[in-house]
């Protein structure tokens, strides 16, 4: 009889064999559309499927195949037909080892199942609330979940970094303002596109809480990807709060936020007036401000003409230099090329700009301002 | 293993390793003493070693033994913490399992099916999705 760890090693190698087989197909050119149409599972997914089949061999093999060491990534996206009882068995075996929870496509996942899974994945600590070690949670397509079951999971997942909740009705403004804002400080990716019960006030409250924490801890919020497509009521105040709270934002998907206007982007790149600015400046020059200003990134000082305002106005205007690389404002009917002028000089890293179906007001002047500052 | 002159006076007990198995392990170590395989303990190195260590032709001939000897080699590699040999052994057993049905695996390793008929039916129902191609 092999030692238990060696038996686990055999099953781990079984998954590796499937991954290597797929890589060989790719390298040799054997993998083509005909082959792909015949294979339902490939690579790691095929390996994990084989693991699950091994639970039928005997009781001891079931314990082995569902051992948590083999399920550190609780990625069941490829198995939407998995019976809830089996999902629970896997969760109980996996325990607190799990860092990734991917149940995308499990449309029949019940709220009670998610609560049970959350409990199984939690680590109980004396005199403290149970916590999971989850850093990635993907529940896209889990349409029958309730607000309570989602919050039950999130309250135990304070270290979550990547959160994908696209299109879920169970996501509400309270999810942002009561859970994510105060309790999930390590978020890097937040995808709440098409969550119809999320309002702009919830988003704004989330941003303000992140901003307040950043000021208290003297550490900028780590959020890099924010997808809020379809959120209603995103106005100037909301975008101002979002801009201030997330200086490291690289991807902003605000498509189909139909209340967005050009002025929203002026507010997005507005430099907070409460921060002391030191040093001399000249037009268009980047400056690193004092210690307080580094929380918001760097800023640039612009003339009125450069800022897209009245050229005759002699005032100077401070604008935040963002980290944006991808901006999507498609479907925002009130956006025109003036939004591009408002963003000029503030998006030096921009690689993708999506402005499909923004209405008929996009003229060359605004786009030229945007492009010229990149050169 | 080169433990130095002083330590060679003291025998190292290997209660789980028989003499024929130790002979095979020493054959493996002799072969690779001039061509060491990566033995890093970092998780990424460990993963990389498992993924890139395809069973070489020499390894395939070396590990071409009966099932009992194969399992004893794996146990010895585990006790002696010889990770590359452990991986070769585990990969060989994994290849034996790959693609087989539960019934075929029971036959291969003389495993008794200890599920009750009701448990068997429940598991079969749970695994219906995995049978689809």
JSON list of N, CA and C in Angstrom, two decimals, chain A residues 1-3 5-6 9-11 13-14 16-21 23-24 40-41 49-50 52-59 61-62 79 81-83 85-86 89, chain B residues 50-52 54 71 74-75 78 87 90-91 93-95 97-100 102-103 105-106 109 111-115 119-120 122-124 126-127 129-133:
[
{"chain": "A", "resi": 1, "resn": "UNK", "atom": "N", "xyz": [0.86, -1.20, 0.00]},
{"chain": "A", "resi": 1, "resn": "UNK", "atom": "CA", "xyz": [0.00, 0.00, 0.00]},
{"chain": "A", "resi": 1, "resn": "UNK", "atom": "C", "xyz": [0.90, 1.26, 0.00]},
{"chain": "A", "resi": 2, "resn": "UNK", "atom": "N", "xyz": [0.61, 2.14, -0.93]},
{"chain": "A", "resi": 2, "resn": "UNK", "atom": "CA", "xyz": [1.42, 3.36, -1.02]},
{"chain": "A", "resi": 2, "resn": "UNK", "atom": "C", "xyz": [1.06, 4.32, 0.12]},
{"chain": "A", "resi": 3, "resn": "UNK", "atom": "N", "xyz": [2.03, 5.15, 0.55]},
{"chain": "A", "resi": 3, "resn": "UNK", "atom": "CA", "xyz": [1.69, 6.20, 1.51]},
{"chain": "A", "resi": 3, "resn": "UNK", "atom": "C", "xyz": [0.63, 7.13, 0.92]},
{"chain": "A", "resi": 5, "resn": "UNK", "atom": "N", "xyz": [0.36, 10.35, 0.82]},
{"chain": "A", "resi": 5, "resn": "UNK", "atom": "CA", "xyz": [0.87, 11.45, 0.01]},
{"chain": "A", "resi": 5, "resn": "UNK", "atom": "C", "xyz": [1.28, 10.98, -1.38]},
{"chain": "A", "resi": 6, "resn": "UNK", "atom": "N", "xyz": [1.81, 9.75, -1.46]},
{"chain": "A", "resi": 6, "resn": "UNK", "atom": "CA", "xyz": [2.19, 9.22, -2.77]},
{"chain": "A", "resi": 6, "resn": "UNK", "atom": "C", "xyz": [0.96, 8.98, -3.62]},
{"chain": "A", "resi": 9, "resn": "UNK", "atom": "N", "xyz": [-0.08, 12.09, -4.91]},
{"chain": "A", "resi": 9, "resn": "UNK", "atom": "CA", "xyz": [0.85, 12.44, -6.00]},
{"chain": "A", "resi": 9, "resn": "UNK", "atom": "C", "xyz": [0.46, 11.77, -7.31]},
{"chain": "A", "resi": 10, "resn": "UNK", "atom": "N", "xyz": [-0.01, 10.53, -7.24]},
{"chain": "A", "resi": 10, "resn": "UNK", "atom": "CA", "xyz": [-0.43, 9.81, -8.46]},
{"chain": "A", "resi": 10, "resn": "UNK", "atom": "C", "xyz": [-1.61, 10.53, -9.10]},
{"chain": "A", "resi": 11, "resn": "UNK", "atom": "N", "xyz": [-2.58, 10.90, -8.28]},
{"chain": "A", "resi": 11, "resn": "UNK", "atom": "CA", "xyz": [-3.77, 11.58, -8.84]},
{"chain": "A", "resi": 11, "resn": "UNK", "atom": "C", "xyz": [-3.41, 12.96, -9.37]},
{"chain": "A", "resi": 13, "resn": "UNK", "atom": "N", "xyz": [-0.58, 13.71, -10.70]},
{"chain": "A", "resi": 13, "resn": "UNK", "atom": "CA", "xyz": [0.09, 13.45, -11.99]},
{"chain": "A", "resi": 13, "resn": "UNK", "atom": "C", "xyz": [-0.93, 13.10, -13.07]},
{"chain": "A", "resi": 14, "resn": "UNK", "atom": "N", "xyz": [-2.04, 12.52, -12.67]},
{"chain": "A", "resi": 14, "resn": "UNK", "atom": "CA", "xyz": [-3.09, 12.19, -13.64]},
{"chain": "A", "resi": 14, "resn": "UNK", "atom": "C", "xyz": [-3.61, 13.46, -14.31]},
{"chain": "A", "resi": 16, "resn": "UNK", "atom": "N", "xyz": [-1.93, 16.26, -14.49]},
{"chain": "A", "resi": 16, "resn": "UNK", "atom": "CA", "xyz": [-0.80, 16.80, -15.27]},
{"chain": "A", "resi": 16, "resn": "UNK", "atom": "C", "xyz": [-0.70, 16.09, -16.62]},
{"chain": "A", "resi": 17, "resn": "UNK", "atom": "N", "xyz": [-0.96, 14.79, -16.64]},
{"chain": "A", "resi": 17, "resn": "UNK", "atom": "CA", "xyz": [-0.88, 14.04, -17.91]},
{"chain": "A", "resi": 17, "resn": "UNK", "atom": "C", "xyz": [-1.85, 14.60, -18.94]},
{"chain": "A", "resi": 18, "resn": "UNK", "atom": "N", "xyz": [-3.05, 14.93, -18.48]},
{"chain": "A", "resi": 18, "resn": "UNK", "atom": "CA", "xyz": [-4.04, 15.49, -19.41]},
{"chain": "A", "resi": 18, "resn": "UNK", "atom": "C", "xyz": [-3.60, 16.86, -19.92]},
{"chain": "A", "resi": 19, "resn": "UNK", "atom": "N", "xyz": [-3.00, 17.67, -19.04]},
{"chain": "A", "resi": 19, "resn": "UNK", "atom": "CA", "xyz": [-2.53, 18.98, -19.45]},
{"chain": "A", "resi": 19, "resn": "UNK", "atom": "C", "xyz": [-1.42, 18.84, -20.48]},
{"chain": "A", "resi": 20, "resn": "UNK", "atom": "N", "xyz": [-0.49, 17.88, -20.22]},
{"chain": "A", "resi": 20, "resn": "UNK", "atom": "CA", "xyz": [0.63, 17.68, -21.14]},
{"chain": "A", "resi": 20, "resn": "UNK", "atom": "C", "xyz": [0.15, 17.13, -22.48]},
{"chain": "A", "resi": 21, "resn": "UNK", "atom": "N", "xyz": [-0.86, 16.30, -22.43]},
{"chain": "A", "resi": 21, "resn": "UNK", "atom": "CA", "xyz": [-1.39, 15.73, -23.67]},
{"chain": "A", "resi": 21, "resn": "UNK", "atom": "C", "xyz": [-1.94, 16.85, -24.56]},
{"chain": "A", "resi": 23, "resn": "UNK", "atom": "N", "xyz": [-1.12, 20.03, -24.46]},
{"chain": "A", "resi": 23, "resn": "UNK", "atom": "CA", "xyz": [-0.01, 20.86, -24.93]},
{"chain": "A", "resi": 23, "resn": "UNK", "atom": "C", "xyz": [0.71, 20.20, -26.09]},
{"chain": "A", "resi": 24, "resn": "UNK", "atom": "N", "xyz": [0.81, 18.87, -26.05]},
{"chain": "A", "resi": 24, "resn": "UNK", "atom": "CA", "xyz": [1.46, 18.15, -27.18]},
{"chain": "A", "resi": 24, "resn": "UNK", "atom": "C", "xyz": [0.61, 18.28, -28.44]},
{"chain": "A", "resi": 40, "resn": "UNK", "atom": "N", "xyz": [-15.06, 17.21, -25.41]},
{"chain": "A", "resi": 40, "resn": "UNK", "atom": "CA", "xyz": [-15.81, 18.14, -24.57]},
{"chain": "A", "resi": 40, "resn": "UNK", "atom": "C", "xyz": [-14.93, 18.74, -23.49]},
{"chain": "A", "resi": 41, "resn": "UNK", "atom": "N", "xyz": [-14.00, 17.95, -23.00]},
{"chain": "A", "resi": 41, "resn": "UNK", "atom": "CA", "xyz": [-13.09, 18.45, -21.96]},
{"chain": "A", "resi": 41, "resn": "UNK", "atom": "C", "xyz": [-11.66, 18.24, -22.42]},
{"chain": "A", "resi": 49, "resn": "UNK", "atom": "N", "xyz": [-12.11, 16.05, -14.50]},
{"chain": "A", "resi": 49, "resn": "UNK", "atom": "CA", "xyz": [-13.25, 15.17, -14.77]},
{"chain": "A", "resi": 49, "resn": "UNK", "atom": "C", "xyz": [-12.89, 13.73, -14.45]},
{"chain": "A", "resi": 50, "resn": "UNK", "atom": "N", "xyz": [-11.68, 13.34, -14.81]},
{"chain": "A", "resi": 50, "resn": "UNK", "atom": "CA", "xyz": [-11.26, 11.96, -14.54]},
{"chain": "A", "resi": 50, "resn": "UNK", "atom": "C", "xyz": [-11.16, 11.73, -13.03]},
{"chain": "A", "resi": 52, "resn": "UNK", "atom": "N", "xyz": [-13.01, 13.10, -10.79]},
{"chain": "A", "resi": 52, "resn": "UNK", "atom": "CA", "xyz": [-14.37, 12.93, -10.28]},
{"chain": "A", "resi": 52, "resn": "UNK", "atom": "C", "xyz": [-14.88, 11.52, -10.60]},
{"chain": "A", "resi": 53, "resn": "UNK", "atom": "N", "xyz": [-14.54, 11.02, -11.78]},
{"chain": "A", "resi": 53, "resn": "UNK", "atom": "CA", "xyz": [-14.96, 9.66, -12.14]},
{"chain": "A", "resi": 53, "resn": "UNK", "atom": "C", "xyz": [-14.36, 8.63, -11.20]},
{"chain": "A", "resi": 54, "resn": "UNK", "atom": "N", "xyz": [-13.16, 8.91, -10.69]},
{"chain": "A", "resi": 54, "resn": "UNK", "atom": "CA", "xyz": [-12.48, 7.95, -9.81]},
{"chain": "A", "resi": 54, "resn": "UNK", "atom": "C", "xyz": [-13.20, 7.80, -8.47]},
{"chain": "A", "resi": 55, "resn": "UNK", "atom": "N", "xyz": [-14.10, 8.74, -8.14]},
{"chain": "A", "resi": 55, "resn": "UNK", "atom": "CA", "xyz": [-14.83, 8.61, -6.87]},
{"chain": "A", "resi": 55, "resn": "UNK", "atom": "C", "xyz": [-15.72, 7.37, -6.86]},
{"chain": "A", "resi": 56, "resn": "UNK", "atom": "N", "xyz": [-15.92, 6.78, -8.04]},
{"chain": "A", "resi": 56, "resn": "UNK", "atom": "CA", "xyz": [-16.77, 5.58, -8.13]},
{"chain": "A", "resi": 56, "resn": "UNK", "atom": "C", "xyz": [-16.02, 4.29, -7.83]},
{"chain": "A", "resi": 57, "resn": "UNK", "atom": "N", "xyz": [-14.71, 4.33, -7.75]},
{"chain": "A", "resi": 57, "resn": "UNK", "atom": "CA", "xyz": [-13.93, 3.09, -7.62]},
{"chain": "A", "resi": 57, "resn": "UNK", "atom": "C", "xyz": [-14.20, 2.42, -6.28]},
{"chain": "A", "resi": 58, "resn": "UNK", "atom": "N", "xyz": [-13.98, 3.19, -5.20]},
{"chain": "A", "resi": 58, "resn": "UNK", "atom": "CA", "xyz": [-14.25, 2.66, -3.86]},
{"chain": "A", "resi": 58, "resn": "UNK", "atom": "C", "xyz": [-14.32, 3.85, -2.91]},
{"chain": "A", "resi": 59, "resn": "UNK", "atom": "N", "xyz": [-14.65, 3.55, -1.66]},
{"chain": "A", "resi": 59, "resn": "UNK", "atom": "CA", "xyz": [-14.78, 4.65, -0.69]},
{"chain": "A", "resi": 59, "resn": "UNK", "atom": "C", "xyz": [-13.45, 5.33, -0.43]},
{"chain": "A", "resi": 61, "resn": "UNK", "atom": "N", "xyz": [-10.97, 5.54, -2.48]},
{"chain": "A", "resi": 61, "resn": "UNK", "atom": "CA", "xyz": [-10.62, 6.31, -3.68]},
{"chain": "A", "resi": 61, "resn": "UNK", "atom": "C", "xyz": [-11.44, 7.60, -3.74]},
{"chain": "A", "resi": 62, "resn": "UNK", "atom": "N", "xyz": [-12.65, 7.57, -3.21]},
{"chain": "A", "resi": 62, "resn": "UNK", "atom": "CA", "xyz": [-13.47, 8.78, -3.18]},
{"chain": "A", "resi": 62, "resn": "UNK", "atom": "C", "xyz": [-12.81, 9.82, -2.28]},
{"chain": "A", "resi": 79, "resn": "UNK", "atom": "N", "xyz": [-17.86, 22.37, -15.67]},
{"chain": "A", "resi": 79, "resn": "UNK", "atom": "CA", "xyz": [-18.78, 21.30, -15.30]},
{"chain": "A", "resi": 79, "resn": "UNK", "atom": "C", "xyz": [-20.11, 21.86, -14.79]},
{"chain": "A", "resi": 81, "resn": "UNK", "atom": "N", "xyz": [-22.99, 20.94, -15.29]},
{"chain": "A", "resi": 81, "resn": "UNK", "atom": "CA", "xyz": [-24.00, 19.92, -15.00]},
{"chain": "A", "resi": 81, "resn": "UNK", "atom": "C", "xyz": [-23.76, 19.14, -13.73]},
{"chain": "A", "resi": 82, "resn": "UNK", "atom": "N", "xyz": [-22.74, 19.55, -12.99]},
{"chain": "A", "resi": 82, "resn": "UNK", "atom": "CA", "xyz": [-22.36, 18.82, -11.77]},
{"chain": "A", "resi": 82, "resn": "UNK", "atom": "C", "xyz": [-23.52, 18.85, -10.78]},
{"chain": "A", "resi": 83, "resn": "UNK", "atom": "N", "xyz": [-23.82, 17.67, -10.20]},
{"chain": "A", "resi": 83, "resn": "UNK", "atom": "CA", "xyz": [-24.91, 17.60, -9.23]},
{"chain": "A", "resi": 83, "resn": "UNK", "atom": "C", "xyz": [-24.54, 18.39, -7.98]},
{"chain": "A", "resi": 85, "resn": "UNK", "atom": "N", "xyz": [-25.07, 17.79, -4.95]},
{"chain": "A", "resi": 85, "resn": "UNK", "atom": "CA", "xyz": [-24.54, 16.93, -3.88]},
{"chain": "A", "resi": 85, "resn": "UNK", "atom": "C", "xyz": [-23.05, 16.68, -4.11]},
{"chain": "A", "resi": 86, "resn": "UNK", "atom": "N", "xyz": [-22.65, 16.55, -5.37]},
{"chain": "A", "resi": 86, "resn": "UNK", "atom": "CA", "xyz": [-21.23, 16.31, -5.67]},
{"chain": "A", "resi": 86, "resn": "UNK", "atom": "C", "xyz": [-20.42, 17.58, -5.44]},
{"chain": "A", "resi": 89, "resn": "UNK", "atom": "N", "xyz": [-19.73, 17.69, -1.87]},
{"chain": "A", "resi": 89, "resn": "UNK", "atom": "CA", "xyz": [-18.70, 16.72, -1.45]},
{"chain": "A", "resi": 89, "resn": "UNK", "atom": "C", "xyz": [-17.32, 17.30, -1.76]},
{"chain": "B", "resi": 50, "resn": "UNK", "atom": "N", "xyz": [7.28, 18.85, -12.29]},
{"chain": "B", "resi": 50, "resn": "UNK", "atom": "CA", "xyz": [6.27, 17.83, -12.57]},
{"chain": "B", "resi": 50, "resn": "UNK", "atom": "C", "xyz": [5.80, 17.94, -14.01]},
{"chain": "B", "resi": 51, "resn": "UNK", "atom": "N", "xyz": [5.67, 19.19, -14.50]},
{"chain": "B", "resi": 51, "resn": "UNK", "atom": "CA", "xyz": [5.12, 19.40, -15.82]},
{"chain": "B", "resi": 51, "resn": "UNK", "atom": "C", "xyz": [6.11, 19.07, -16.91]},
{"chain": "B", "resi": 52, "resn": "UNK", "atom": "N", "xyz": [7.41, 19.37, -16.67]},
{"chain": "B", "resi": 52, "resn": "UNK", "atom": "CA", "xyz": [8.38, 19.23, -17.76]},
{"chain": "B", "resi": 52, "resn": "UNK", "atom": "C", "xyz": [9.13, 17.91, -17.72]},
{"chain": "B", "resi": 54, "resn": "UNK", "atom": "N", "xyz": [9.05, 14.83, -18.61]},
{"chain": "B", "resi": 54, "resn": "UNK", "atom": "CA", "xyz": [8.51, 13.71, -19.36]},
{"chain": "B", "resi": 54, "resn": "UNK", "atom": "C", "xyz": [9.35, 12.50, -19.05]},
{"chain": "B", "resi": 71, "resn": "UNK", "atom": "N", "xyz": [5.34, -0.13, -6.87]},
{"chain": "B", "resi": 71, "resn": "UNK", "atom": "CA", "xyz": [4.80, 0.52, -5.68]},
{"chain": "B", "resi": 71, "resn": "UNK", "atom": "C", "xyz": [5.88, 0.63, -4.60]},
{"chain": "B", "resi": 74, "resn": "UNK", "atom": "N", "xyz": [8.10, 3.53, -5.45]},
{"chain": "B", "resi": 74, "resn": "UNK", "atom": "CA", "xyz": [7.44, 4.80, -5.12]},
{"chain": "B", "resi": 74, "resn": "UNK", "atom": "C", "xyz": [7.52, 5.04, -3.61]},
{"chain": "B", "resi": 75, "resn": "UNK", "atom": "N", "xyz": [7.24, 4.01, -2.84]},
{"chain": "B", "resi": 75, "resn": "UNK", "atom": "CA", "xyz": [7.29, 4.16, -1.37]},
{"chain": "B", "resi": 75, "resn": "UNK", "atom": "C", "xyz": [8.69, 4.54, -0.92]},
{"chain": "B", "resi": 78, "resn": "UNK", "atom": "N", "xyz": [9.50, 8.04, -1.76]},
{"chain": "B", "resi": 78, "resn": "UNK", "atom": "CA", "xyz": [8.79, 8.92, -0.83]},
{"chain": "B", "resi": 78, "resn": "UNK", "atom": "C", "xyz": [9.53, 8.98, 0.51]},
{"chain": "B", "resi": 87, "resn": "UNK", "atom": "N", "xyz": [8.23, 11.32, -8.81]},
{"chain": "B", "resi": 87, "resn": "UNK", "atom": "CA", "xyz": [7.39, 11.80, -9.93]},
{"chain": "B", "resi": 87, "resn": "UNK", "atom": "C", "xyz": [7.32, 10.78, -11.05]},
{"chain": "B", "resi": 90, "resn": "UNK", "atom": "N", "xyz": [5.02, 8.01, -9.85]},
{"chain": "B", "resi": 90, "resn": "UNK", "atom": "CA", "xyz": [3.61, 8.45, -9.80]},
{"chain": "B", "resi": 90, "resn": "UNK", "atom": "C", "xyz": [3.05, 8.62, -11.20]},
{"chain": "B", "resi": 91, "resn": "UNK", "atom": "N", "xyz": [3.88, 9.14, -12.09]},
{"chain": "B", "resi": 91, "resn": "UNK", "atom": "CA", "xyz": [3.42, 9.37, -13.45]},
{"chain": "B", "resi": 91, "resn": "UNK", "atom": "C", "xyz": [3.15, 8.02, -14.15]},
{"chain": "B", "resi": 93, "resn": "UNK", "atom": "N", "xyz": [2.17, 5.23, -12.68]},
{"chain": "B", "resi": 93, "resn": "UNK", "atom": "CA", "xyz": [0.89, 4.70, -12.17]},
{"chain": "B", "resi": 93, "resn": "UNK", "atom": "C", "xyz": [-0.27, 5.51, -12.76]},
{"chain": "B", "resi": 94, "resn": "UNK", "atom": "N", "xyz": [-0.08, 6.83, -12.86]},
{"chain": "B", "resi": 94, "resn": "UNK", "atom": "CA", "xyz": [-1.14, 7.68, -13.42]},
{"chain": "B", "resi": 94, "resn": "UNK", "atom": "C", "xyz": [-1.45, 7.27, -14.86]},
{"chain": "B", "resi": 95, "resn": "UNK", "atom": "N", "xyz": [-0.42, 6.92, -15.61]},
{"chain": "B", "resi": 95, "resn": "UNK", "atom": "CA", "xyz": [-0.61, 6.45, -16.99]},
{"chain": "B", "resi": 95, "resn": "UNK", "atom": "C", "xyz": [-1.39, 5.15, -17.03]},
{"chain": "B", "resi": 97, "resn": "UNK", "atom": "N", "xyz": [-3.71, 4.42, -14.94]},
{"chain": "B", "resi": 97, "resn": "UNK", "atom": "CA", "xyz": [-5.10, 4.73, -14.57]},
{"chain": "B", "resi": 97, "resn": "UNK", "atom": "C", "xyz": [-5.82, 5.48, -15.68]},
{"chain": "B", "resi": 98, "resn": "UNK", "atom": "N", "xyz": [-5.08, 6.32, -16.39]},
{"chain": "B", "resi": 98, "resn": "UNK", "atom": "CA", "xyz": [-5.68, 7.27, -17.35]},
{"chain": "B", "resi": 98, "resn": "UNK", "atom": "C", "xyz": [-6.58, 6.58, -18.36]},
{"chain": "B", "resi": 99, "resn": "UNK", "atom": "N", "xyz": [-7.78, 7.08, -18.44]},
{"chain": "B", "resi": 99, "resn": "UNK", "atom": "CA", "xyz": [-8.72, 6.61, -19.45]},
{"chain": "B", "resi": 99, "resn": "UNK", "atom": "C", "xyz": [-9.47, 5.34, -19.09]},
{"chain": "B", "resi": 100, "resn": "UNK", "atom": "N", "xyz": [-9.18, 4.77, -17.93]},
{"chain": "B", "resi": 100, "resn": "UNK", "atom": "CA", "xyz": [-9.84, 3.51, -17.56]},
{"chain": "B", "resi": 100, "resn": "UNK", "atom": "C", "xyz": [-11.13, 3.80, -16.80]},
{"chain": "B", "resi": 102, "resn": "UNK", "atom": "N", "xyz": [-13.95, 2.89, -13.81]},
{"chain": "B", "resi": 102, "resn": "UNK", "atom": "CA", "xyz": [-13.79, 2.42, -12.43]},
{"chain": "B", "resi": 102, "resn": "UNK", "atom": "C", "xyz": [-13.69, 0.89, -12.33]},
{"chain": "B", "resi": 103, "resn": "UNK", "atom": "N", "xyz": [-14.44, 0.18, -13.16]},
{"chain": "B", "resi": 103, "resn": "UNK", "atom": "CA", "xyz": [-14.39, -1.28, -13.11]},
{"chain": "B", "resi": 103, "resn": "UNK", "atom": "C", "xyz": [-13.01, -1.78, -13.52]},
{"chain": "B", "resi": 105, "resn": "UNK", "atom": "N", "xyz": [-10.21, -0.19, -13.27]},
{"chain": "B", "resi": 105, "resn": "UNK", "atom": "CA", "xyz": [-9.22, 0.17, -12.24]},
{"chain": "B", "resi": 105, "resn": "UNK", "atom": "C", "xyz": [-9.30, -0.82, -11.09]},
{"chain": "B", "resi": 106, "resn": "UNK", "atom": "N", "xyz": [-10.51, -1.21, -10.70]},
{"chain": "B", "resi": 106, "resn": "UNK", "atom": "CA", "xyz": [-10.65, -2.19, -9.61]},
{"chain": "B", "resi": 106, "resn": "UNK", "atom": "C", "xyz": [-9.95, -3.50, -10.00]},
{"chain": "B", "resi": 109, "resn": "UNK", "atom": "N", "xyz": [-5.98, -3.12, -9.90]},
{"chain": "B", "resi": 109, "resn": "UNK", "atom": "CA", "xyz": [-5.33, -3.02, -8.60]},
{"chain": "B", "resi": 109, "resn": "UNK", "atom": "C", "xyz": [-5.98, -3.90, -7.55]},
{"chain": "B", "resi": 111, "resn": "UNK", "atom": "N", "xyz": [-9.05, -4.00, -6.29]},
{"chain": "B", "resi": 111, "resn": "UNK", "atom": "CA", "xyz": [-9.75, -3.18, -5.31]},
{"chain": "B", "resi": 111, "resn": "UNK", "atom": "C", "xyz": [-11.16, -3.72, -5.16]},
{"chain": "B", "resi": 112, "resn": "UNK", "atom": "N", "xyz": [-11.61, -3.80, -3.91]},
{"chain": "B", "resi": 112, "resn": "UNK", "atom": "CA", "xyz": [-12.98, -4.26, -3.65]},
{"chain": "B", "resi": 112, "resn": "UNK", "atom": "C", "xyz": [-13.93, -3.06, -3.70]},
{"chain": "B", "resi": 113, "resn": "UNK", "atom": "N", "xyz": [-15.02, -3.25, -4.43]},
{"chain": "B", "resi": 113, "resn": "UNK", "atom": "CA", "xyz": [-16.04, -2.21, -4.49]},
{"chain": "B", "resi": 113, "resn": "UNK", "atom": "C", "xyz": [-16.85, -2.28, -3.20]},
{"chain": "B", "resi": 114, "resn": "UNK", "atom": "N", "xyz": [-16.63, -1.32, -2.32]},
{"chain": "B", "resi": 114, "resn": "UNK", "atom": "CA", "xyz": [-17.29, -1.37, -1.01]},
{"chain": "B", "resi": 114, "resn": "UNK", "atom": "C", "xyz": [-18.50, -0.44, -0.91]},
{"chain": "B", "resi": 115, "resn": "UNK", "atom": "N", "xyz": [-19.02, -0.01, -2.01]},
{"chain": "B", "resi": 115, "resn": "UNK", "atom": "CA", "xyz": [-20.25, 0.80, -1.99]},
{"chain": "B", "resi": 115, "resn": "UNK", "atom": "C", "xyz": [-21.46, -0.13, -1.91]},
{"chain": "B", "resi": 119, "resn": "UNK", "atom": "N", "xyz": [-25.62, 3.41, -2.63]},
{"chain": "B", "resi": 119, "resn": "UNK", "atom": "CA", "xyz": [-24.53, 4.40, -2.76]},
{"chain": "B", "resi": 119, "resn": "UNK", "atom": "C", "xyz": [-24.03, 4.41, -4.20]},
{"chain": "B", "resi": 120, "resn": "UNK", "atom": "N", "xyz": [-23.91, 3.22, -4.77]},
{"chain": "B", "resi": 120, "resn": "UNK", "atom": "CA", "xyz": [-23.44, 3.10, -6.16]},
{"chain": "B", "resi": 120, "resn": "UNK", "atom": "C", "xyz": [-24.39, 3.84, -7.10]},
{"chain": "B", "resi": 122, "resn": "UNK", "atom": "N", "xyz": [-26.40, 6.29, -6.35]},
{"chain": "B", "resi": 122, "resn": "UNK", "atom": "CA", "xyz": [-26.31, 7.73, -6.08]},
{"chain": "B", "resi": 122, "resn": "UNK", "atom": "C", "xyz": [-25.09, 8.32, -6.81]},
{"chain": "B", "resi": 123, "resn": "UNK", "atom": "N", "xyz": [-23.96, 7.64, -6.69]},
{"chain": "B", "resi": 123, "resn": "UNK", "atom": "CA", "xyz": [-22.72, 8.15, -7.30]},
{"chain": "B", "resi": 123, "resn": "UNK", "atom": "C", "xyz": [-22.83, 8.10, -8.82]},
{"chain": "B", "resi": 124, "resn": "UNK", "atom": "N", "xyz": [-23.44, 7.04, -9.32]},
{"chain": "B", "resi": 124, "resn": "UNK", "atom": "CA", "xyz": [-23.58, 6.93, -10.78]},
{"chain": "B", "resi": 124, "resn": "UNK", "atom": "C", "xyz": [-24.43, 8.08, -11.31]},
{"chain": "B", "resi": 126, "resn": "UNK", "atom": "N", "xyz": [-24.75, 11.01, -9.84]},
{"chain": "B", "resi": 126, "resn": "UNK", "atom": "CA", "xyz": [-23.96, 12.24, -9.71]},
{"chain": "B", "resi": 126, "resn": "UNK", "atom": "C", "xyz": [-22.96, 12.38, -10.84]},
{"chain": "B", "resi": 127, "resn": "UNK", "atom": "N", "xyz": [-22.51, 11.23, -11.35]},
{"chain": "B", "resi": 127, "resn": "UNK", "atom": "CA", "xyz": [-21.46, 11.26, -12.37]},
{"chain": "B", "resi": 127, "resn": "UNK", "atom": "C", "xyz": [-21.99, 11.14, -13.79]},
{"chain": "B", "resi": 129, "resn": "UNK", "atom": "N", "xyz": [-23.16, 13.31, -15.81]},
{"chain": "B", "resi": 129, "resn": "UNK", "atom": "CA", "xyz": [-22.68, 14.39, -16.67]},
{"chain": "B", "resi": 129, "resn": "UNK", "atom": "C", "xyz": [-21.28, 14.06, -17.19]},
{"chain": "B", "resi": 130, "resn": "UNK", "atom": "N", "xyz": [-20.47, 13.34, -16.37]},
{"chain": "B", "resi": 130, "resn": "UNK", "atom": "CA", "xyz": [-19.09, 13.05, -16.75]},
{"chain": "B", "resi": 130, "resn": "UNK", "atom": "C", "xyz": [-19.01, 11.97, -17.81]},
{"chain": "B", "resi": 131, "resn": "UNK", "atom": "N", "xyz": [-20.11, 11.25, -18.00]},
{"chain": "B", "resi": 131, "resn": "UNK", "atom": "CA", "xyz": [-20.11, 10.18, -19.01]},
{"chain": "B", "resi": 131, "resn": "UNK", "atom": "C", "xyz": [-20.38, 10.75, -20.38]},
{"chain": "B", "resi": 132, "resn": "UNK", "atom": "N", "xyz": [-20.94, 11.95, -20.45]},
{"chain": "B", "resi": 132, "resn": "UNK", "atom": "CA", "xyz": [-21.30, 12.52, -21.74]},
{"chain": "B", "resi": 132, "resn": "UNK", "atom": "C", "xyz": [-20.04, 12.88, -22.51]},
{"chain": "B", "resi": 133, "resn": "UNK", "atom": "N", "xyz": [-20.07, 12.69, -23.79]},
{"chain": "B", "resi": 133, "resn": "UNK", "atom": "CA", "xyz": [-18.91, 13.06, -24.62]},
{"chain": "B", "resi": 133, "resn": "UNK", "atom": "C", "xyz": [-19.32, 14.14, -25.58]}
]
